Short mmCIF file of C-alpha atoms and ligand atoms in Angstrom, two decimals:
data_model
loop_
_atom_site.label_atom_id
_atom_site.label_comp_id
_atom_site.label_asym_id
_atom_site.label_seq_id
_atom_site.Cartn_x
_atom_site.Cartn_y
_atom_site.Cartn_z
CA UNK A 1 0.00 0.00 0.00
CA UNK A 2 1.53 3.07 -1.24
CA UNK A 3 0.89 6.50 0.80
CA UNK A 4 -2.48 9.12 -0.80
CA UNK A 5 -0.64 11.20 -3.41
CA UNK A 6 -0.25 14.58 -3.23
CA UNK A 7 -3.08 16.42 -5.33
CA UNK A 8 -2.77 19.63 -6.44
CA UNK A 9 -4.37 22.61 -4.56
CA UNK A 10 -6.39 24.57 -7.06
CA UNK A 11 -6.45 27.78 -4.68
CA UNK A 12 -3.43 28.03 -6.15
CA UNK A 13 -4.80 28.79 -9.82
CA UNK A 14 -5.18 32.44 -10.49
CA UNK A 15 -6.24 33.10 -14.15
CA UNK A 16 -5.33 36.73 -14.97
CA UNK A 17 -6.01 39.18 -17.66
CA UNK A 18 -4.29 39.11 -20.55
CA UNK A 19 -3.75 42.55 -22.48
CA UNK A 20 -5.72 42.47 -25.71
CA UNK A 21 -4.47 42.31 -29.40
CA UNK A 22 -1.07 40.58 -30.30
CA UNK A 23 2.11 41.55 -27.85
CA UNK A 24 3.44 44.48 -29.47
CA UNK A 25 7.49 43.67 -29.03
CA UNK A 26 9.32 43.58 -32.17
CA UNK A 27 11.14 40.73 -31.15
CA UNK A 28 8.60 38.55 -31.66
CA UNK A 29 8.31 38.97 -34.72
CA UNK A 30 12.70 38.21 -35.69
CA UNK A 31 11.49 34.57 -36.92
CA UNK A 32 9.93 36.41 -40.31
CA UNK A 33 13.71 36.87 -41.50
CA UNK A 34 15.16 33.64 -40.32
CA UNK A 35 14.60 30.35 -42.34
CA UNK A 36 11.85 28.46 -41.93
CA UNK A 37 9.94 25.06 -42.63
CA UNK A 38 6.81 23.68 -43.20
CA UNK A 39 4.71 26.88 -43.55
CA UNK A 40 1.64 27.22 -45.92
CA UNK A 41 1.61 29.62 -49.10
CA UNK A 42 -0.85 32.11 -48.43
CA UNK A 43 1.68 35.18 -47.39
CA UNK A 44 0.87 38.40 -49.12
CA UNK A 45 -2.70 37.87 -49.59
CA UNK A 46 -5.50 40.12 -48.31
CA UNK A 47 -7.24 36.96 -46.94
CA UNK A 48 -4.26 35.90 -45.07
CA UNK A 49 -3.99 39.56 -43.64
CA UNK A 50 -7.44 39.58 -43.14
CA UNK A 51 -7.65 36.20 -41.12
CA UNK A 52 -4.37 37.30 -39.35
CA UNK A 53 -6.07 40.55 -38.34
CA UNK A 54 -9.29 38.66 -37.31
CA UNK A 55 -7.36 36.20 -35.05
CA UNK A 56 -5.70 39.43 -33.11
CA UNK A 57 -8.87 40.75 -32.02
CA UNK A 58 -10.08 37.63 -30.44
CA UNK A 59 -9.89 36.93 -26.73
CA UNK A 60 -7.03 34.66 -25.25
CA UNK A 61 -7.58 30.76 -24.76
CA UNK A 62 -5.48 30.15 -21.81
CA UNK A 63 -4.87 32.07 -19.23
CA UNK A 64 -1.34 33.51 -18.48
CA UNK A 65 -1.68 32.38 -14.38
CA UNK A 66 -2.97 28.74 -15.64
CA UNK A 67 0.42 28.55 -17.82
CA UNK A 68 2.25 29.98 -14.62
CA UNK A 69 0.95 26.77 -12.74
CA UNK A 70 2.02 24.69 -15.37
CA UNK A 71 5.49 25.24 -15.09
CA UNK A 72 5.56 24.78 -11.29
CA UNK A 73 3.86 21.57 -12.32
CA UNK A 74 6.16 21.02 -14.88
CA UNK A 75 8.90 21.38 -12.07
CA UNK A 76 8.19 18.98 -9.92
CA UNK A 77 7.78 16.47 -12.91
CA UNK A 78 11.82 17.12 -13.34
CA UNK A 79 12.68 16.49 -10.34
CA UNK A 80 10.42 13.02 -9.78
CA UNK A 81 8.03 14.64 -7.57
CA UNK A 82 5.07 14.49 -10.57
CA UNK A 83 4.43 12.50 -13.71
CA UNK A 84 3.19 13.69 -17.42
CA UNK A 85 0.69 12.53 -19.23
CA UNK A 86 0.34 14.09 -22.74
CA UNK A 87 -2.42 12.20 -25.52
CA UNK A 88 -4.35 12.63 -28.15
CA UNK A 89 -5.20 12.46 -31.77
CA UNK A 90 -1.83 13.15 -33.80
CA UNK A 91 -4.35 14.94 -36.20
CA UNK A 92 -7.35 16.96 -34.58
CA UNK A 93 -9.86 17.71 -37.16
CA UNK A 94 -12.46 20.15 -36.94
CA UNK A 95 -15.76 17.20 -38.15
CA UNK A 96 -13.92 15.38 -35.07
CA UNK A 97 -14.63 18.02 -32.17
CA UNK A 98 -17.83 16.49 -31.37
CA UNK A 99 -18.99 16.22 -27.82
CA UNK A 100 -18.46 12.31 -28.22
CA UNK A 101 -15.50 12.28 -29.03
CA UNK A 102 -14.00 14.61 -26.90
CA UNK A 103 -15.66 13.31 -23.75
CA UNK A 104 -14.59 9.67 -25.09
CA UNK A 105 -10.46 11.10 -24.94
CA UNK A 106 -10.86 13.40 -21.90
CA UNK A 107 -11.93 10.08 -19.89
CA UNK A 108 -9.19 7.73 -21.49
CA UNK A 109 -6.84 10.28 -20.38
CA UNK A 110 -8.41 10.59 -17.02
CA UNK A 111 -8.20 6.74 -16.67
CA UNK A 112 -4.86 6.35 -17.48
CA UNK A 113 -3.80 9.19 -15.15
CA UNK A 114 -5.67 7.02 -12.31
CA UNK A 115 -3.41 3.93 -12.54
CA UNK A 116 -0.28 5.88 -13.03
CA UNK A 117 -0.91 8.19 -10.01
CA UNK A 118 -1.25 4.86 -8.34
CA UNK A 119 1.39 3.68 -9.65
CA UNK A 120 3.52 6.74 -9.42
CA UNK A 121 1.96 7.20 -5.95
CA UNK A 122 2.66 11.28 -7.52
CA UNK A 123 0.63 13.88 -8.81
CA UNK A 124 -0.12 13.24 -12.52
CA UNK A 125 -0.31 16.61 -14.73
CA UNK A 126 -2.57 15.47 -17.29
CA UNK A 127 -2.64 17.46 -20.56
CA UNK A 128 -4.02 17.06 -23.86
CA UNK A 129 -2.98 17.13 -27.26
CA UNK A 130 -6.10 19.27 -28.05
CA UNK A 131 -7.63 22.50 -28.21
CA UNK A 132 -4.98 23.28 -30.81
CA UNK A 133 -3.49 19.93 -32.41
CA UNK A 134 -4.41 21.21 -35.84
CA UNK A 135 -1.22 21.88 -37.80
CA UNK A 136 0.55 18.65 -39.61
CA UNK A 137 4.43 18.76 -40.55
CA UNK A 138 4.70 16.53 -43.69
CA UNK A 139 7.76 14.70 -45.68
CA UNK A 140 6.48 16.01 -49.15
CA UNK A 141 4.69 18.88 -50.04
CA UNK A 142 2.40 17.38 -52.45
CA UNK A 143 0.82 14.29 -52.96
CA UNK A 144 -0.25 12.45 -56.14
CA UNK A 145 -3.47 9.88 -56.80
CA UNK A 146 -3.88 8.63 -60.01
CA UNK A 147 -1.98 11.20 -62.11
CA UNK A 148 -3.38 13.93 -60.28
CA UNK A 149 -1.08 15.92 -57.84
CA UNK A 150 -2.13 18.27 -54.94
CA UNK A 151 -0.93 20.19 -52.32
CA UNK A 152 -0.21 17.98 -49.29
CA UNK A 153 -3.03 17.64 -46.40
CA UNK A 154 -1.46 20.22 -43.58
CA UNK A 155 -3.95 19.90 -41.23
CA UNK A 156 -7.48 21.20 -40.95
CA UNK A 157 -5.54 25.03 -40.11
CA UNK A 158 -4.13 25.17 -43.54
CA UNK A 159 -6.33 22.89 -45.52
CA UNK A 160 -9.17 19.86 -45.89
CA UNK A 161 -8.09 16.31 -46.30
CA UNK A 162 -10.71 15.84 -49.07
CA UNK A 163 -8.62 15.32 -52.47
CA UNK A 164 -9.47 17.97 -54.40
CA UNK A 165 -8.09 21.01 -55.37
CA UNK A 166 -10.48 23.49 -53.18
CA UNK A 167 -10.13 21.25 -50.29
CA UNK A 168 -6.41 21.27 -50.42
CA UNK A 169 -5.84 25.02 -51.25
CA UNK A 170 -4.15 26.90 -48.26
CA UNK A 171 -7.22 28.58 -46.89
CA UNK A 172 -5.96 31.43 -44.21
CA UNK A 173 -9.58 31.75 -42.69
CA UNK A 174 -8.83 27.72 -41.77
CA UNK A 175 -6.75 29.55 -38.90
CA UNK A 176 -10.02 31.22 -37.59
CA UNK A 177 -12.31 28.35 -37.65
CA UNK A 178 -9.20 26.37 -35.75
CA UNK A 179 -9.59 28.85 -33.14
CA UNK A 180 -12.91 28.91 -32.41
CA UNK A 181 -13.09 24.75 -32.62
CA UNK A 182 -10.33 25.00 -30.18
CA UNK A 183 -12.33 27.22 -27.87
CA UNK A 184 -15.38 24.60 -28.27
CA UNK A 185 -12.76 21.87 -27.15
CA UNK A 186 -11.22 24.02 -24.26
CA UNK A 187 -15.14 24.67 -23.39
CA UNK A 188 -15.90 21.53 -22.89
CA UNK A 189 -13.21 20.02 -21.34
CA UNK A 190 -13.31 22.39 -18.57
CA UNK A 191 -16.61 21.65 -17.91
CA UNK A 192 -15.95 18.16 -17.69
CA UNK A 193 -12.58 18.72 -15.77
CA UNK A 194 -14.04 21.17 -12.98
CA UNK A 195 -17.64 20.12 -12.90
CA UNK A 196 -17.54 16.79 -11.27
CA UNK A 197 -17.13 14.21 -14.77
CA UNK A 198 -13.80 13.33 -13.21
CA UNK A 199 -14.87 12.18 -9.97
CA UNK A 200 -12.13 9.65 -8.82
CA UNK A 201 -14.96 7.42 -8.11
CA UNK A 202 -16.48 7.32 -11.12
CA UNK A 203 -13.04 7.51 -12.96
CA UNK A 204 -12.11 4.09 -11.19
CA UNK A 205 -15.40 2.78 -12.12
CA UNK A 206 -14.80 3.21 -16.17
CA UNK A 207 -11.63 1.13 -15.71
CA UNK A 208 -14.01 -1.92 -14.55
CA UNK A 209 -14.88 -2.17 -18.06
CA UNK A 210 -11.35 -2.38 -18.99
CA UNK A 211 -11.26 -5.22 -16.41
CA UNK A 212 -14.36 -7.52 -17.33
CA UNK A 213 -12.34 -8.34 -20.58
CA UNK A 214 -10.62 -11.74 -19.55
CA UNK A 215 -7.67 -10.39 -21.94
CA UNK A 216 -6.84 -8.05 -19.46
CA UNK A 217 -6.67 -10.53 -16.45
CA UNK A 218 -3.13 -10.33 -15.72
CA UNK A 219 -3.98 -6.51 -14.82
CA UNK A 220 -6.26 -7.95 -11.68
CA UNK A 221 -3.54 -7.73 -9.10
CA UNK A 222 -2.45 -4.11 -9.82
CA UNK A 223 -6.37 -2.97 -10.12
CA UNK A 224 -7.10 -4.52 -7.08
CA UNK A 225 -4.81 -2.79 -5.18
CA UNK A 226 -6.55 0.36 -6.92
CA UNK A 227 -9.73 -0.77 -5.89
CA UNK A 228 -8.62 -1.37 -2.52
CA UNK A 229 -6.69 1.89 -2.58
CA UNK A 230 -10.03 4.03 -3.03
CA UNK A 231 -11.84 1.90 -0.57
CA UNK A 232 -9.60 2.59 2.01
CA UNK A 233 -9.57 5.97 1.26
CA UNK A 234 -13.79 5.99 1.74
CA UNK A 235 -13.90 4.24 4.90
CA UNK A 236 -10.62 6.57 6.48
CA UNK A 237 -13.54 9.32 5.31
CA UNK A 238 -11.50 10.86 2.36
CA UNK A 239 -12.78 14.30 0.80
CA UNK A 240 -14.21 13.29 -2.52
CA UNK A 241 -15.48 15.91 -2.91
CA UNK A 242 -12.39 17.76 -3.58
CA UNK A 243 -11.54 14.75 -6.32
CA UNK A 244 -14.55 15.79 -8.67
CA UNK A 245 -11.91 18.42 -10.03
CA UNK A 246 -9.02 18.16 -12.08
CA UNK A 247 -6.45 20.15 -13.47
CA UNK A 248 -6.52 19.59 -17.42
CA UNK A 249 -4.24 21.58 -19.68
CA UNK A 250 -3.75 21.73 -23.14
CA UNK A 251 -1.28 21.21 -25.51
CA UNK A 252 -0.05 21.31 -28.96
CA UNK A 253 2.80 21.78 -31.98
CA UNK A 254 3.56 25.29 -32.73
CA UNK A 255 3.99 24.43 -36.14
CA UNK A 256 1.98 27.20 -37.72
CA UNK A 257 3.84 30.39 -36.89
CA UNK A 258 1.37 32.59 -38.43
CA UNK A 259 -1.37 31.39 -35.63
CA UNK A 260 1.15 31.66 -32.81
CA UNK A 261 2.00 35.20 -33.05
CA UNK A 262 -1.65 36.57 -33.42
CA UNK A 263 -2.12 34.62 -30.16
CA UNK A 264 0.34 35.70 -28.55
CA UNK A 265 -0.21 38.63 -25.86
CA UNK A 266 1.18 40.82 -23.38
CA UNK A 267 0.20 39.69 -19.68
CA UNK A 268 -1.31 42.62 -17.61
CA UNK A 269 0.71 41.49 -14.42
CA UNK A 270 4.47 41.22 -16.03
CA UNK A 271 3.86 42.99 -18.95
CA UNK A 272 5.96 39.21 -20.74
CA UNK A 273 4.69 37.90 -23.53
CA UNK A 274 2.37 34.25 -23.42
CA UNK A 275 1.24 32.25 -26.22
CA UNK A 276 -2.43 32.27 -25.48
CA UNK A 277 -2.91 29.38 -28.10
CA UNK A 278 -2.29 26.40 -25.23
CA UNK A 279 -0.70 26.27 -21.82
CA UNK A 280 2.28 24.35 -23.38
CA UNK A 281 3.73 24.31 -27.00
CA UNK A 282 6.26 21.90 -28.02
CA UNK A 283 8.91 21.80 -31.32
CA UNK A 284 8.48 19.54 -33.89
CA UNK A 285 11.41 16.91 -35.07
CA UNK A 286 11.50 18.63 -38.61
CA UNK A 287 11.24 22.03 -37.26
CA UNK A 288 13.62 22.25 -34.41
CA UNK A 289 16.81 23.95 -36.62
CA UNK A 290 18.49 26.03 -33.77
CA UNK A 291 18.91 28.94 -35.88
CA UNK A 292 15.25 28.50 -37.10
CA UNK A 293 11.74 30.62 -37.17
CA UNK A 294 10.19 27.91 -34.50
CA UNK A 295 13.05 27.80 -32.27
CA UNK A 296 13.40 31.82 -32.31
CA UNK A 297 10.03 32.08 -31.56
CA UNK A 298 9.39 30.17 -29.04
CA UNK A 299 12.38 31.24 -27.02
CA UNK A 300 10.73 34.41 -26.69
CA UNK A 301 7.30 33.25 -25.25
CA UNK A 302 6.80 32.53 -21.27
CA UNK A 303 5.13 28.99 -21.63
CA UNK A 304 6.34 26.09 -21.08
CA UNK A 305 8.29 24.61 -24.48
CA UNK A 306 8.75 20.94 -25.73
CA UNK A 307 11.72 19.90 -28.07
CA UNK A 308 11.27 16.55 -29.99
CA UNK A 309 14.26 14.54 -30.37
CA UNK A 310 14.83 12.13 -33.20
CA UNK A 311 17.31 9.44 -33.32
CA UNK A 312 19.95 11.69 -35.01
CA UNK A 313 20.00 14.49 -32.35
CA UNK A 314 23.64 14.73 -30.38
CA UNK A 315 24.36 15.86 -26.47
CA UNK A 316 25.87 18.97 -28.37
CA UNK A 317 22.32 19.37 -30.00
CA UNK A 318 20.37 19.13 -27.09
CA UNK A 319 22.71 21.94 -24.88
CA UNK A 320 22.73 23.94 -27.57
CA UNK A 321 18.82 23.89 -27.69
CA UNK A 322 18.67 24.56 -23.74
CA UNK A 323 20.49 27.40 -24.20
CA UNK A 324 18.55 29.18 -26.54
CA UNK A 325 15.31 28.11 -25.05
CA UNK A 326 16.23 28.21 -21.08
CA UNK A 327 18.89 30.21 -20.70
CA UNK A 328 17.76 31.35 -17.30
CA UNK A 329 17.95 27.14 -16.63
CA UNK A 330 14.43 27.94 -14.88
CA UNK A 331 12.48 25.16 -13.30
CA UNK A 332 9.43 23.22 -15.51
CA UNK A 333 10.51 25.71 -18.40
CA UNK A 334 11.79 22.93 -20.95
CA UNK A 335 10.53 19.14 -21.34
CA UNK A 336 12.59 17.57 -24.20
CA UNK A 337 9.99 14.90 -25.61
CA UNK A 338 12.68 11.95 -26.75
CA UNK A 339 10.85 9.76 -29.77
CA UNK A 340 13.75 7.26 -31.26
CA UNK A 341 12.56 4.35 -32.13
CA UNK A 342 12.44 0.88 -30.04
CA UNK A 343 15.41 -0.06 -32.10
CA UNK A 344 17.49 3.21 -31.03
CA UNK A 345 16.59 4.18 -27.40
CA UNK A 346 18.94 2.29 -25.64
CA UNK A 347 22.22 3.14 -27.73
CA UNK A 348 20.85 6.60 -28.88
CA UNK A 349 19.23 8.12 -25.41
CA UNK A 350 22.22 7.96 -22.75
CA UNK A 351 24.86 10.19 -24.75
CA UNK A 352 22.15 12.73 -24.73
CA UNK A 353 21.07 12.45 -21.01
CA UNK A 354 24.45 12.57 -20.02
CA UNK A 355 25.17 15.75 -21.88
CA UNK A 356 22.40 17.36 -20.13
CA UNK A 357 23.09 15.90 -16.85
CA UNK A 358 27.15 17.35 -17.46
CA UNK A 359 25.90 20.58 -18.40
CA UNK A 360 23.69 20.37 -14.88
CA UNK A 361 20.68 21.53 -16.49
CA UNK A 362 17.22 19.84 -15.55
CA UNK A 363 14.66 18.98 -17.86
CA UNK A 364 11.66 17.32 -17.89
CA UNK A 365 12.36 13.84 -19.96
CA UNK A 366 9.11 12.86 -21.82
CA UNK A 367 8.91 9.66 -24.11
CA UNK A 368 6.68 9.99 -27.40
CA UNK A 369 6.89 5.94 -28.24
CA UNK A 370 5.17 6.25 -30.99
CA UNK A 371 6.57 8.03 -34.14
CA UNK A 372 9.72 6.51 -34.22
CA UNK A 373 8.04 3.14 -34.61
CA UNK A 374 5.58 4.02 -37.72
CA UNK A 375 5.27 0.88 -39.91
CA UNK A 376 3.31 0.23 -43.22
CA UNK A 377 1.38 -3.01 -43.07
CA UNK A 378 0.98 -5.37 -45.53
CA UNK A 379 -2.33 -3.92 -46.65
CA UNK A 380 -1.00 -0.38 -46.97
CA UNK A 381 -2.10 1.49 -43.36
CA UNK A 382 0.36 3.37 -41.57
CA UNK A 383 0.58 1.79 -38.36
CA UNK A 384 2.52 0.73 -35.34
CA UNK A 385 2.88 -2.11 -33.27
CA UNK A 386 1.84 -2.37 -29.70
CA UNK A 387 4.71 -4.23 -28.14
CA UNK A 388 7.31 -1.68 -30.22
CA UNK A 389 5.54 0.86 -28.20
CA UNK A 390 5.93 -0.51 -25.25
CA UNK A 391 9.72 -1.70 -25.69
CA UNK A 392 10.19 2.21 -26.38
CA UNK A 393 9.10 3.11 -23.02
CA UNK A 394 10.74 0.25 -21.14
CA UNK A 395 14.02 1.14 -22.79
CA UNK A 396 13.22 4.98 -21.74
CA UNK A 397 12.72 3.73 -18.20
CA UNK A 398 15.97 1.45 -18.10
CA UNK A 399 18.15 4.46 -19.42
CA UNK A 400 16.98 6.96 -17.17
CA UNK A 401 17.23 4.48 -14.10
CA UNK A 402 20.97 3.38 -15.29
CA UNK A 403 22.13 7.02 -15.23
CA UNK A 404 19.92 8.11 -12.28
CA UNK A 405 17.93 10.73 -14.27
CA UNK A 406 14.24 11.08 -13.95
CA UNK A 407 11.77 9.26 -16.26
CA UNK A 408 9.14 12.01 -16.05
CA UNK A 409 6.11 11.74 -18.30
CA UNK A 410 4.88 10.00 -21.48
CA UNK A 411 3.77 11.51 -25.16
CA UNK A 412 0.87 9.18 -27.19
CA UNK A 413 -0.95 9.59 -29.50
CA UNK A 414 -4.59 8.04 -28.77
CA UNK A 415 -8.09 7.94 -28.37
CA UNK A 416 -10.95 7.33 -26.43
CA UNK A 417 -13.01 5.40 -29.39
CA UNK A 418 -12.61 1.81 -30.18
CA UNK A 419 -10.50 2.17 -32.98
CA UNK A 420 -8.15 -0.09 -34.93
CA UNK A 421 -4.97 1.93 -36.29
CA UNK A 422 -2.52 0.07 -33.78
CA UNK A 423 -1.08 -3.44 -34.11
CA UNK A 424 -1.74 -5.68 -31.11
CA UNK A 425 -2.14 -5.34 -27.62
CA UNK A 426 -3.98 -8.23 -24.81
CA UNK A 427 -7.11 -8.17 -26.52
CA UNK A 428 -5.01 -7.67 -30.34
CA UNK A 429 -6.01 -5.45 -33.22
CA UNK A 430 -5.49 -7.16 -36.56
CA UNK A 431 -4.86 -5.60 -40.33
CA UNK A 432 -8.06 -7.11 -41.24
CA UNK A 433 -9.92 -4.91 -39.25
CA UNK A 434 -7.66 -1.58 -40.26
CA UNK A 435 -10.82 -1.32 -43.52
CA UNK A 436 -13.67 -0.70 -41.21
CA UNK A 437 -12.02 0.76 -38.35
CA UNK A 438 -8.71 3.37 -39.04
CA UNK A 439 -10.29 6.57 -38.67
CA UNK A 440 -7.29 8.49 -38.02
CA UNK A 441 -6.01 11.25 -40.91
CA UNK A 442 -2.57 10.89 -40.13
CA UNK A 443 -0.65 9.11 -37.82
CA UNK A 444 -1.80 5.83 -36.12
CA UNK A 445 -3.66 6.16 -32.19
CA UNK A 446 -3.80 3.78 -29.61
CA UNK A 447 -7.93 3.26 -29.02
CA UNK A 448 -9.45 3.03 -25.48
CA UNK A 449 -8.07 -0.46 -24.20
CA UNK A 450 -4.15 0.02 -25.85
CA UNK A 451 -4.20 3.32 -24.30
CA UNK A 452 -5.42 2.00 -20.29
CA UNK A 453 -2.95 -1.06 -20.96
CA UNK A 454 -0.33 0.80 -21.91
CA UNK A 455 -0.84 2.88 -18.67
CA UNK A 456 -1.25 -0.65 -16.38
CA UNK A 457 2.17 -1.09 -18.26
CA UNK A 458 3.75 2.02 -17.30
CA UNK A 459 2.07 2.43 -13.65
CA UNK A 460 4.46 -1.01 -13.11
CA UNK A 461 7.93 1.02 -14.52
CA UNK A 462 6.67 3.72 -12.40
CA UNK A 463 6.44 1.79 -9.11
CA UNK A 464 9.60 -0.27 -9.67
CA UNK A 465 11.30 3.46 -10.88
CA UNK A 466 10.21 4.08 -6.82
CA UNK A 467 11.42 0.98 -5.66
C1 PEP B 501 3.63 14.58 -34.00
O1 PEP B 501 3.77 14.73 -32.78
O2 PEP B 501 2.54 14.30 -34.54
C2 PEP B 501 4.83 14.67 -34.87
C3 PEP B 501 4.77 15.02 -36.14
O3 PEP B 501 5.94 14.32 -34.20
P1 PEP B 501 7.50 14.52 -34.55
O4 PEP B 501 7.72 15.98 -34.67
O5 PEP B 501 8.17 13.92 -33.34
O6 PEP B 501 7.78 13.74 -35.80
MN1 MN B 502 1.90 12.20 -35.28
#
């Protein structure tokens, strides 16, 4: 029996204003000269001035304070004293921002974060890859179907995924309707977050379902200690009341530079400026170029910042990148999201660590498991296999515990619907069923029960991590 984590004390959250209109400092607006990837073609244009213009007058979507916390939170996640959760869709679309479906991923998320907090026995900051996951890096810039070539598919912020040549144009007023489904999202997840949906009670109660499936059996020792857990916690007379709320905060790539600087504003108490797009913002792999638009950018916002790293990225990389986007080495500021491959983690991850560890700067260490273990299967789906997944994070637990460094969250890409885009698993997903069931528009998601095993998985790496 492990002692009642820590939760976090919501007094503590003070949302404040935000001046209106886009933060004035010249500064942030140095990326326009430097060299940049992935960016749509609509520069120039009165729509794209118009939409730009449009997006300026609107009102913030998170809360300067609320991004505040999130670093503290972020802080204690360095230093083993809290865990990170980040999911969702690799792709949000804007026909997928349906109640459904974003109840459906708010409770998988919420689930998970139940059995690693109890496995953990630590506060897990549990954050979503929505409310802004719109904008898609891609290897080529068009595509071609039978003769016929088109711009790429760059998310639902730049474009539609329909094939045709008004869906795939690079709409600027894409950027406005992104906004406003994100505010939907954010909406509605703070309902759910702060008005009782994710009562521990009930929370522990969805996972029964997980349960009843006799592929998940060898989970019954580990959920009954859960269940025993929150028992215990009833008859010692435990305020459950205070467990109805949740802190929930978003997330997402700040691929689209365009949106990121309209949303970015001055804060009334520090006069700093905060990207009011999400409470945290993290780097893409292709877009990570130290002397880059994204990384210039970025440096000069007050969130909290994620850096992917590849398989190719060096120690010298990685201090190079803390420099430029922590110079002030400030607690919960930088979380470097490591995604190399099952293959690579173990030879590619402790030259890196070490670096970091040398230069004696703290970061949180995330692993994304998933996109260095994209696969085509044999009938032509992009996919991924469960147990490469899960050898990614069990390498990313053994490296960190070799070298005494602090395992501190975990980056997937899932969802709360009964999907079939990933290989495997107890109760396994099969090719044949990728025709009636991939939904996803670009990368492959764990559905519901991959995502809750994977975090019966992890909640055991977490406890022995303890041990
Ligand atoms: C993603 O997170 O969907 C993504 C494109 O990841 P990466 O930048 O690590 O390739
Ligand atoms: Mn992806």
């Amino acid at each position: 029996m492990t002692q009642t984590a820590p939760q976090f004390d919501f007094s503590s959250t003070s949302p404040t204003g935000t001046i209106s209109g886009p933060a004035a400092d010249p500064q942030l607006d140095i990326w326009r000269e430097l060299p940049i990837a992935q960016q749509p073609s609509w520069h120039g244009t009165e729509e794209y001035e118009q939409a730009v213009a449009e997006l300026g007058t609107l009102p913030p979507l998170v809360f300067a304070g609320e991004v505040d916390v999130l670093r503290e939170r972020l802080a204690a996640a360095a230093e083993g004293r809290a865990f990170l959760l980040q999911g969702g869709d690799c792709a949000e679309t804007f026909a997928g921002a349906t109640a459904d479906k974003i109840s459906a991923r708010v409770k998988t998320i919420l689930q998970m974060a139940v059995v690693l907090t109890y496995g953990a026995s630590m506060p897990v900051i549990k954050m979503g890859r929505m409310a802004g996951q719109f904008a898609k890096p891609r290897s080529s810039d068009s595509e071609t179907r039978d003769g016929v070539t088109l711009p790429a598919f760059r998310g639902d912020i730049v474009n539609g995924y329909e094939f045709t040549e008004e869906s795939r144009r690079h709409n600027p007023q894409r950027m406005v309707k992104a906004y406003h489904t994100s505010a939907a999202t954010l909406n509605l997840i703070r309902a759910f977050t702060q008005g009782g949906f994710a009562d521990l009670r009930s929370v522990h109660q969805w996972n029964q379902g997980f349960m009843a499936n006799p592929a998940h059996s060898k989970y019954d020792v580990l959920a009954g200690e859960i269940d025993r857990a929150v028992n215990f916690m009833s008859a010692c007379g435990a305020d459950f009341e205070a467990l109805k709320r949740t802190e929930f905060f978003a997330a997402h790539e700040a691929l689209l530079l365009d949106y990121e600087r309209a949303l970015t504003r001055t804060d009334s108490r520090t006069g700093l400026p905060y990207d009011t797009s999400a409470h945290f913002l993290w780097i893409g792999e292709r877009t990570r170029q130290l002397d880059g638009a994204h990384v210039d950018f970025l440096s000069r916002v007050r969130n909290p910042i994620g850096v992917k790293l590849g398989p190719t990225t060096t120690g010298d990389d990685a201090i190079a990148l803390i420099n430029k986007l922590d110079p002030n080495r400030e607690p919960g500021r930088l979380t470097f999201i490591t995604r190399m491959g099952a293959g690579n983690i173990r030879e590619k991850l402790p030259a890196i660590v070490e670096a970091v560890q040398k230069e004696g700067a703290k970061v949180v260490w995330v692993t994304d498991p998933m996109h260095g273990n994209t696969v085509t299967s044999q009938n032509g789906y992009k996919t991924r296999r469960f147990d490469d997944v899960m050898d990614e994070v069990a390498g990313f637990f053994e490296v960190h515990r070799a070298l005494g460094s602090v395992a501190g969250g975990l980056h997937v890409e899932m969802t709360g619907d009964d999907v079939a885009e990933c290989l495997g698993g107890s109760d396994p997903i099969r090719e044949d069923q990728f025709d009636a069931l991939y939904e996803s528009v670009c990368d492959p998601r764990l559905n519901h029960m991959q995502s809750l095993e994977m975090a019966f998985l992890v909640a055991d790496s977490l406890a022995h991590q303890k041990s």
